[in-house]
Amino acid sequence: MENNRGQWNSNLMFVFAAIGSAIGMGNLWGFPYKMGANGGLPFLLIYLVLVVLCGVICMGVEMAIGRKTGQSPVVAMSMVAKKFTIVGWFGVLSAFIIMGFYSVLIGYAVRYCVGFMFQLLVGINGFGGATTGADFFVTFTQDVPAVIFFTFVTLLLCLFYVSKGTEGLEKFNKIGIPGLFLILVGIIIYDLFLPGAKEGYVFMFSTKGMEIAGETFNFFKALRTAGGQMLFSLSLGMGAMITYGSYLGKKESIAKNAWIIPLFDTLAAIFAGMAIFPAVFATGNSVNAGPGLLFITMHDVFTTMGTTGNLIGMFFYLLVIFAGVSSAISLMEVVTSSIIDMRAVKEKKSNRTTVTTLVAVAIFIISIPIAVDQLGLAGDQGIFWNLYSYLGAGSQDLLDFYDMLTEGLMMPLGALLMCVAVGWVKGFDWMSEEVTVDNKTWKCKNFFRVCVKYVAPILMAFVLVSLFLSYLGL
């Protein structure tokens, strides 16, 4: 049965969509707080090395698999080698589970954006009377109906674009991605004029980072953290690039795109640090505030700026929404297209709008426990408070459990097995044939060959084992 899957209108639209998938809350939320907790520059350097040796490589592998097979992860991996079909399932399940908490976090950003917009336009407190970021964060996370509502709004927005296929993905990203970079650069320029902002750049780009953060640098901790962040940030191991690659025309260059997308994603992560850290130092806040950096510390930062802070805060969280939704629609697309493709293999027709709606409902259902759990802030009163204690781990919230299953297990394992499938089982020439189709040149072919077969699998194996053990508190 013919399966009209659609195709990107141009390579630029593919690049925008792929960059949108890669640039998400992993850049604006995960990267800054992980960099803050791991010494600034040392973490950044480790991250950059991993992007070159693993990120670019896995990006190329996934795009080649997607375009060569013309299918989403499960069907695509079964075509590479039947015994690697489970790798496709890892990608689909990772995308589905990640959306369970990702949609909640984007909902948080929507609420913060609305709060600062309300303060700017009306002139009264837009955060329920709370005077500090910590106070509002606790109040809002405990308001479960409100969290569920904003999660619903987020999923409704994603549903609208994903239901339209590649056309919908292109429509959002051709506005969202330029808008994202414009807002990010605007905030960076504003930060340049803040008194004390210089320390933020010193923290990011000098060896004084550990001294400023007051932490003892641990290389292996930084390596595993950077590895997990790289996979999450670049949307690798979750089927997104296989799916997007399956819509890519034969005329487009996988070799170039494998470098371009990680480059812009990494720039976005660095820009996010340049937007956040100078403001944090300028207002006397801590860089190693952990996951609360985006929602607690930055709220305090904007509050201290008065009326200007309301404007900057509104744009900052609008930036977070752009970044989050661009990634979220790629994750929802992975699940939606996989269902459609698997049904097509069985010669069953699918209505994209119906499938997307069912996927959105399923994601909404698994997001409700995250909202109810209140990120573990309810202590021993929380429904899922002791979930991790049964596994012997130190964390006490359901989001970390979802994160362990995806970033700590299925994503690095999936990336590892994909490299093994292409480098050893199918043979590297299988990938090379796709990358060099239509007599395209591939200047980095030998570099890719070595990394696909040896370097990336070894590094991913380390990240897999160390991340999983760290999630278990070992």
Coordinates of C-alpha atoms in Angstrom, one line a residue:
M1 CA 0.0 0.0 0.0
E2 CA 1.3 3.5 -0.9
N3 CA 2.1 5.6 2.1
N4 CA 2.2 9.3 1.3
R5 CA 4.5 10.4 4.0
G6 CA 5.3 13.9 2.6
Q7 CA 8.7 15.5 2.1
W8 CA 10.4 18.7 3.1
N9 CA 10.0 21.5 0.6
S10 CA 13.6 22.4 0.8
N11 CA 16.8 21.6 2.7
L12 CA 16.4 24.8 4.6
M13 CA 13.1 23.7 6.0
F14 CA 14.6 20.3 7.0
V15 CA 17.5 22.1 8.7
F16 CA 15.0 24.5 10.5
A17 CA 12.9 21.5 11.6
A18 CA 16.0 19.4 12.7
I19 CA 17.5 22.4 14.6
G20 CA 14.1 23.0 16.2
S21 CA 14.0 19.4 17.3
A22 CA 17.5 19.7 18.7
I23 CA 17.1 23.1 20.3
G24 CA 14.7 22.7 23.2
M25 CA 14.5 22.9 26.9
G26 CA 17.5 20.7 27.0
N27 CA 19.5 23.7 25.8
L28 CA 17.7 26.4 27.9
W29 CA 17.0 24.3 31.0
G30 CA 19.3 21.4 31.1
F31 CA 22.6 22.8 29.6
P32 CA 22.9 25.9 31.8
Y33 CA 22.2 24.1 35.1
K34 CA 24.4 21.1 34.3
M35 CA 27.2 23.5 33.2
G36 CA 26.7 25.4 36.4
A37 CA 27.0 22.3 38.5
N38 CA 30.1 21.0 36.6
G39 CA 32.5 23.9 36.6
G40 CA 31.6 26.0 33.6
L41 CA 34.4 25.8 31.0
P42 CA 35.6 22.2 31.8
F43 CA 32.1 20.9 31.2
L44 CA 31.7 23.0 28.0
L45 CA 35.0 21.5 26.6
I46 CA 33.9 17.9 27.4
Y47 CA 30.5 18.6 25.8
L48 CA 32.1 20.0 22.6
V49 CA 34.4 16.9 22.2
L50 CA 31.4 14.6 22.7
V51 CA 29.4 16.6 20.1
V52 CA 32.2 16.1 17.5
L53 CA 33.0 12.4 18.3
C54 CA 29.4 11.2 19.0
G55 CA 26.8 13.9 18.3
V56 CA 27.7 14.6 14.7
I57 CA 28.3 10.8 14.0
C58 CA 25.0 9.7 15.5
M59 CA 23.2 12.5 13.7
G60 CA 24.6 11.3 10.4
V61 CA 23.8 7.7 11.1
E62 CA 20.1 8.5 12.0
M63 CA 19.6 10.7 9.0
A64 CA 21.1 8.1 6.7
I65 CA 18.9 5.3 8.2
G66 CA 15.8 7.5 7.8
R67 CA 16.4 8.6 4.3
K68 CA 17.6 5.2 3.0
T69 CA 14.6 3.4 4.4
G70 CA 12.0 6.2 4.0
Q71 CA 10.5 5.0 7.3
S72 CA 10.1 6.0 10.9
P73 CA 12.2 4.3 13.6
V74 CA 10.6 0.9 14.2
V75 CA 10.1 0.0 10.5
A76 CA 13.4 1.6 9.6
M77 CA 15.4 -0.4 12.0
S78 CA 13.7 -3.6 11.1
M79 CA 14.8 -2.9 7.5
V80 CA 18.4 -2.3 8.6
A81 CA 18.4 -5.7 10.5
K82 CA 15.5 -7.5 12.0
K83 CA 17.3 -8.1 15.3
F84 CA 17.7 -4.3 15.7
T85 CA 14.0 -3.6 15.5
I86 CA 14.0 -3.1 19.3
V87 CA 16.2 -0.1 18.8
G88 CA 13.4 1.6 16.9
W89 CA 11.1 0.8 19.7
F90 CA 13.6 2.4 22.2
G91 CA 13.3 5.6 20.1
V92 CA 9.6 5.7 20.0
L93 CA 9.1 4.9 23.7
S94 CA 11.8 7.5 24.6
A95 CA 10.0 10.1 22.6
F96 CA 6.6 9.2 24.2
I97 CA 7.9 9.1 27.8
I98 CA 9.9 12.3 27.4
M99 CA 6.8 14.1 26.2
G100 CA 5.2 12.9 29.5
F101 CA 7.3 15.4 31.4
Y102 CA 8.4 17.7 28.6
S103 CA 4.8 18.9 28.1
V104 CA 4.5 19.7 31.8
L105 CA 7.8 21.7 31.8
I106 CA 6.7 23.7 28.7
G107 CA 3.4 24.3 30.5
Y108 CA 5.4 25.9 33.3
A109 CA 7.1 28.2 30.8
V110 CA 3.7 29.2 29.4
R111 CA 2.5 30.1 33.0
Y112 CA 5.7 32.2 33.6
C113 CA 5.4 34.0 30.3
V114 CA 1.7 34.8 31.1
G115 CA 2.7 36.0 34.6
F116 CA 5.3 38.5 33.3
M117 CA 3.0 39.6 30.5
F118 CA 0.3 40.3 33.0
Q119 CA 2.6 42.3 35.2
L120 CA 3.8 44.3 32.2
L121 CA 0.4 45.1 30.8
V122 CA -1.7 45.4 34.0
G123 CA 0.9 46.5 36.5
I124 CA 0.0 44.1 39.3
N125 CA 1.6 40.9 40.6
G126 CA 1.2 38.2 38.0
F127 CA 2.4 35.4 40.2
G128 CA -0.4 35.1 42.8
G129 CA 1.2 37.5 45.2
A130 CA 4.4 35.5 45.5
T131 CA 7.5 37.7 46.1
T132 CA 10.2 35.2 45.4
G133 CA 10.9 32.6 42.7
A134 CA 11.0 29.8 45.2
D135 CA 7.6 30.8 46.7
F136 CA 5.8 30.9 43.4
F137 CA 7.5 27.7 42.1
V138 CA 6.2 25.8 45.1
T139 CA 2.8 27.4 45.0
F140 CA 2.4 26.7 41.3
T141 CA 3.6 23.1 41.3
Q142 CA 1.2 22.4 44.1
D143 CA -1.7 23.8 42.1
V144 CA -2.2 20.6 40.2
P145 CA -5.3 21.7 38.2
A146 CA -3.4 24.7 36.9
V147 CA -0.3 22.6 35.9
I148 CA -2.6 20.2 34.1
F149 CA -4.4 23.0 32.3
F150 CA -1.1 24.5 31.0
T151 CA 0.1 21.0 30.0
F152 CA -3.1 20.6 28.1
V153 CA -2.6 23.9 26.3
T154 CA 0.9 22.8 25.3
L155 CA -0.3 19.5 23.9
L156 CA -3.1 21.2 22.0
L157 CA -0.5 23.5 20.3
C158 CA 1.6 20.5 19.4
L159 CA -1.4 18.5 18.1
F160 CA -2.3 21.4 15.8
Y161 CA 1.0 21.4 14.0
V162 CA 1.8 17.6 14.0
S163 CA -1.6 16.8 12.6
K164 CA -0.7 18.7 9.4
G165 CA 2.4 16.5 8.7
T166 CA 5.6 18.1 7.3
E167 CA 3.6 21.2 6.3
G168 CA 2.7 21.9 9.9
L169 CA 6.2 21.2 11.1
E170 CA 7.6 23.6 8.5
K171 CA 5.0 26.3 9.4
F172 CA 6.0 26.4 13.0
N173 CA 9.8 26.1 12.6
K174 CA 10.2 28.7 9.9
I175 CA 8.8 31.3 12.4
G176 CA 9.9 29.7 15.7
I177 CA 13.6 29.1 14.9
P178 CA 14.5 32.6 13.6
G179 CA 12.3 34.0 16.4
L180 CA 14.1 31.9 19.0
F181 CA 17.6 33.1 17.9
L182 CA 16.4 36.7 17.7
I183 CA 15.1 36.7 21.3
L184 CA 18.2 34.9 22.5
V185 CA 20.6 37.4 20.9
G186 CA 18.4 40.3 22.2
I187 CA 18.7 39.0 25.8
I188 CA 22.4 38.5 25.4
I189 CA 22.9 42.1 24.2
Y190 CA 20.8 43.4 27.1
D191 CA 22.9 41.3 29.6
L192 CA 26.1 43.1 28.3
F193 CA 25.0 46.3 30.1
L194 CA 24.2 44.7 33.4
P195 CA 26.6 45.6 36.2
G196 CA 28.5 42.5 37.3
A197 CA 27.6 40.5 34.2
K198 CA 31.3 40.0 33.4
E199 CA 31.5 37.3 36.0
G200 CA 29.1 35.2 34.0
Y201 CA 31.4 35.2 31.0
V202 CA 34.4 34.5 33.3
F203 CA 32.5 31.5 34.7
M204 CA 31.7 30.1 31.2
F205 CA 34.9 30.8 29.4
S206 CA 37.8 30.6 31.9
T207 CA 39.3 28.0 34.2
K208 CA 37.9 30.0 37.2
G209 CA 34.5 28.3 36.8
M210 CA 35.1 25.7 39.5
E211 CA 36.4 28.3 41.9
I212 CA 33.4 30.5 41.3
A213 CA 30.9 27.6 41.6
G214 CA 32.6 26.4 44.8
E215 CA 32.6 22.8 43.5
T216 CA 35.3 20.1 43.2
F217 CA 35.6 19.1 39.6
N218 CA 34.8 15.4 38.8
F219 CA 35.8 14.5 35.3
F220 CA 33.8 11.3 35.0
K221 CA 30.7 12.9 36.5
A222 CA 31.1 15.8 34.0
L223 CA 31.6 13.3 31.1
R224 CA 28.5 11.2 31.9
T225 CA 26.4 14.4 32.4
A226 CA 27.6 15.9 29.2
G227 CA 27.0 12.6 27.3
G228 CA 23.4 12.5 28.5
Q229 CA 22.9 16.2 27.8
M230 CA 24.3 15.8 24.3
L231 CA 21.9 12.9 23.4
F232 CA 18.9 14.8 24.9
S233 CA 19.9 18.1 23.4
L234 CA 20.5 16.8 19.9
S235 CA 17.4 14.6 19.9
L236 CA 19.5 11.5 19.4
G237 CA 18.5 8.0 20.3
M238 CA 14.8 9.0 20.4
G239 CA 14.0 8.5 16.7
A240 CA 13.5 12.1 15.8
M241 CA 16.4 12.3 13.3
I242 CA 15.4 9.0 11.7
T243 CA 11.9 10.3 11.3
Y244 CA 13.0 13.7 9.9
G245 CA 15.5 12.0 7.7
S246 CA 12.8 9.9 6.2
Y247 CA 11.3 13.1 4.8
L248 CA 14.6 14.2 3.3
G249 CA 15.1 14.3 -0.5
K250 CA 18.0 12.5 -2.2
K251 CA 19.4 15.8 -3.4
E252 CA 20.1 17.1 0.1
S253 CA 23.5 16.5 1.7
I254 CA 23.5 14.3 4.8
A255 CA 27.3 14.9 5.2
K256 CA 26.8 18.7 5.6
N257 CA 23.6 18.5 7.6
A258 CA 25.2 16.2 10.1
W259 CA 27.6 19.1 11.0
I260 CA 25.2 22.0 10.6
I261 CA 22.5 20.8 13.0
P262 CA 24.8 20.1 15.9
L263 CA 26.6 23.3 15.2
F264 CA 23.5 25.4 15.6
D265 CA 22.3 23.4 18.5
T266 CA 25.6 23.8 20.4
L267 CA 25.5 27.6 19.6
A268 CA 22.0 27.8 21.0
A269 CA 23.2 26.0 24.2
I270 CA 26.2 28.4 24.6
F271 CA 24.0 31.4 23.8
A272 CA 21.6 30.2 26.5
G273 CA 24.5 30.2 29.0
M274 CA 25.4 33.7 27.8
A275 CA 21.8 34.8 28.4
I276 CA 21.5 33.2 31.8
F277 CA 24.8 33.3 33.7
P278 CA 25.6 37.0 33.3
A279 CA 22.1 37.8 34.6
V280 CA 22.5 35.4 37.5
F281 CA 25.8 37.0 38.5
A282 CA 24.5 40.5 38.0
T283 CA 21.7 39.8 40.5
G284 CA 23.9 37.9 43.0
N285 CA 22.3 34.5 42.5
S286 CA 23.9 31.1 42.4
V287 CA 25.0 29.4 39.2
N288 CA 24.7 25.9 40.7
A289 CA 21.1 26.2 41.6
G290 CA 20.3 22.9 39.8
P291 CA 17.1 22.3 37.9
G292 CA 15.5 25.3 39.6
L293 CA 17.8 27.7 37.7
L294 CA 15.3 28.2 34.9
F295 CA 12.2 28.7 37.0
I296 CA 13.3 29.9 40.4
T297 CA 16.6 31.7 39.9
M298 CA 15.7 33.4 36.6
H299 CA 12.3 34.5 38.1
D300 CA 14.2 36.3 40.8
V301 CA 16.6 37.7 38.3
F302 CA 13.8 39.4 36.3
T303 CA 11.9 40.5 39.4
T304 CA 14.9 42.5 40.6
M305 CA 14.9 44.4 37.2
G306 CA 11.6 46.1 37.8
T307 CA 9.4 47.1 34.8
T308 CA 12.2 46.2 32.4
G309 CA 12.4 42.8 34.0
N310 CA 8.8 42.1 33.2
L311 CA 9.5 42.8 29.5
I312 CA 12.7 40.7 29.5
G313 CA 11.1 37.9 31.5
M314 CA 8.1 37.7 29.1
F315 CA 10.4 37.4 26.1
F316 CA 12.7 35.0 27.9
Y317 CA 9.9 32.5 28.7
L318 CA 8.5 33.1 25.2
L319 CA 11.9 31.9 24.0
V320 CA 11.6 28.8 26.3
I321 CA 8.2 28.1 24.8
F322 CA 9.5 28.4 21.2
A323 CA 12.4 26.1 22.0
G324 CA 10.2 23.6 23.9
V325 CA 7.4 23.3 21.4
S326 CA 9.8 23.0 18.4
S327 CA 11.3 19.9 20.2
A328 CA 7.9 18.6 21.4
I329 CA 6.4 18.5 18.0
S330 CA 9.3 16.4 16.8
L331 CA 8.8 14.0 19.6
M332 CA 5.1 13.7 18.9
E333 CA 5.9 13.3 15.2
V334 CA 8.1 10.3 16.0
V335 CA 5.2 8.5 17.7
T336 CA 2.6 9.6 15.2
S337 CA 4.6 8.7 12.1
S338 CA 5.7 5.4 13.6
I339 CA 2.1 4.3 14.2
I340 CA 1.1 5.4 10.6
D341 CA 4.1 3.6 9.1
M342 CA 3.6 0.4 11.0
R343 CA -0.1 0.3 10.0
A344 CA 0.9 0.9 6.4
V345 CA 3.2 -2.1 6.4
K346 CA 0.2 -4.2 7.4
E347 CA -1.7 -2.5 4.6
K348 CA -3.9 -0.5 6.9
K349 CA -5.0 3.1 6.2
S350 CA -4.5 5.8 8.8
N351 CA -6.0 9.2 9.3
R352 CA -3.1 11.5 10.5
T353 CA -5.4 13.8 12.5
T354 CA -7.0 10.8 14.3
V355 CA -3.6 9.2 15.1
T356 CA -2.1 12.5 16.3
T357 CA -5.1 13.1 18.5
L358 CA -4.8 9.7 20.1
V359 CA -1.1 10.2 20.7
A360 CA -1.7 13.5 22.3
V361 CA -4.4 12.0 24.6
A362 CA -2.0 9.2 25.6
I363 CA 0.8 11.7 26.3
F364 CA -1.6 13.8 28.4
I365 CA -2.5 10.8 30.4
I366 CA 1.1 9.9 31.3
S367 CA 1.8 13.6 32.0
I368 CA -0.9 13.8 34.8
P369 CA 1.2 11.7 37.3
I370 CA 4.1 14.2 36.7
A371 CA 1.7 17.1 37.6
V372 CA 0.3 15.3 40.6
D373 CA 3.8 14.4 41.8
Q374 CA 4.7 18.1 42.0
L375 CA 8.4 17.4 41.1
G376 CA 8.7 15.6 44.5
L377 CA 8.1 18.9 46.3
A378 CA 5.3 17.5 48.4
G379 CA 7.8 15.3 50.3
D380 CA 6.4 12.2 52.0
Q381 CA 2.9 13.4 51.2
G382 CA 3.6 13.0 47.4
I383 CA 1.9 10.0 45.8
F384 CA 5.2 8.9 44.1
W385 CA 7.6 10.0 46.8
N386 CA 9.1 6.7 47.6
L387 CA 9.2 5.3 44.0
Y388 CA 13.0 5.7 43.7
S389 CA 13.7 4.5 47.3
Y390 CA 12.5 1.1 46.2
L391 CA 15.3 1.0 43.6
G392 CA 17.9 2.3 46.1
A393 CA 18.2 5.6 44.4
G394 CA 18.6 9.1 45.9
S395 CA 16.0 10.9 43.8
Q396 CA 12.4 11.2 44.9
D397 CA 10.3 12.3 42.0
L398 CA 8.6 10.7 39.1
L399 CA 10.2 13.0 36.5
D400 CA 13.6 11.6 37.4
F401 CA 12.2 8.1 36.9
Y402 CA 11.0 9.0 33.4
D403 CA 14.4 10.6 32.8
M404 CA 16.2 7.5 33.9
L405 CA 14.2 5.3 31.6
T406 CA 15.0 7.5 28.6
E407 CA 18.2 9.6 29.0
G408 CA 19.7 7.0 31.3
L409 CA 18.8 3.8 29.5
M410 CA 17.0 3.7 26.2
M411 CA 18.6 6.7 24.4
P412 CA 22.3 5.9 25.0
L413 CA 21.6 2.2 24.4
G414 CA 19.7 3.0 21.2
A415 CA 22.5 5.3 20.0
L416 CA 25.1 2.6 20.8
L417 CA 23.2 -0.2 19.0
M418 CA 22.5 2.0 15.9
C419 CA 26.3 2.6 15.5
V420 CA 26.8 -1.2 15.9
A421 CA 24.1 -2.0 13.4
V422 CA 25.5 0.4 10.8
G423 CA 29.2 0.0 11.5
W424 CA 29.4 -3.8 12.1
V425 CA 26.2 -5.6 11.1
K426 CA 25.1 -3.8 7.9
G427 CA 28.5 -2.5 7.2
F428 CA 29.7 1.1 6.9
D429 CA 29.5 1.0 3.1
W430 CA 25.7 0.8 3.5
M431 CA 25.7 4.2 5.1
S432 CA 28.3 5.6 2.7
E433 CA 26.2 4.6 -0.3
E434 CA 23.3 6.7 1.0
V435 CA 25.5 9.7 2.0
T436 CA 27.3 9.8 -1.4
V437 CA 24.2 9.2 -3.5
D438 CA 24.1 11.2 -6.8
N439 CA 28.0 11.3 -6.7
K440 CA 28.1 13.6 -3.6
T441 CA 31.4 14.1 -1.9
W442 CA 32.1 13.1 1.7
K443 CA 35.3 14.6 2.9
C444 CA 35.0 13.3 6.4
K445 CA 34.2 9.7 5.4
N446 CA 37.1 8.1 7.1
F447 CA 36.5 10.1 10.3
F448 CA 32.9 8.9 10.3
R449 CA 34.0 5.3 9.6
V450 CA 36.3 5.2 12.7
C451 CA 33.9 7.0 14.9
V452 CA 30.9 4.9 13.9
K453 CA 32.7 1.6 14.4
Y454 CA 34.9 2.4 17.5
V455 CA 34.8 5.8 19.1
A456 CA 31.0 6.5 19.4
P457 CA 30.1 3.0 20.6
I458 CA 32.8 3.1 23.4
L459 CA 31.8 6.5 24.6
M460 CA 28.1 5.7 24.5
A461 CA 28.8 2.5 26.4
F462 CA 30.5 4.5 29.1
V463 CA 27.6 7.1 29.2
L464 CA 25.0 4.3 29.3
V465 CA 26.6 2.4 32.3
S466 CA 27.6 5.5 34.3
L467 CA 24.3 7.4 33.8
F468 CA 22.2 4.4 34.6
L469 CA 24.2 3.7 37.8
S470 CA 24.1 7.3 38.8
Y471 CA 20.3 7.4 38.4
L472 CA 20.2 4.4 40.8
G473 CA 22.3 6.2 43.3
L474 CA 25.3 3.9 42.8

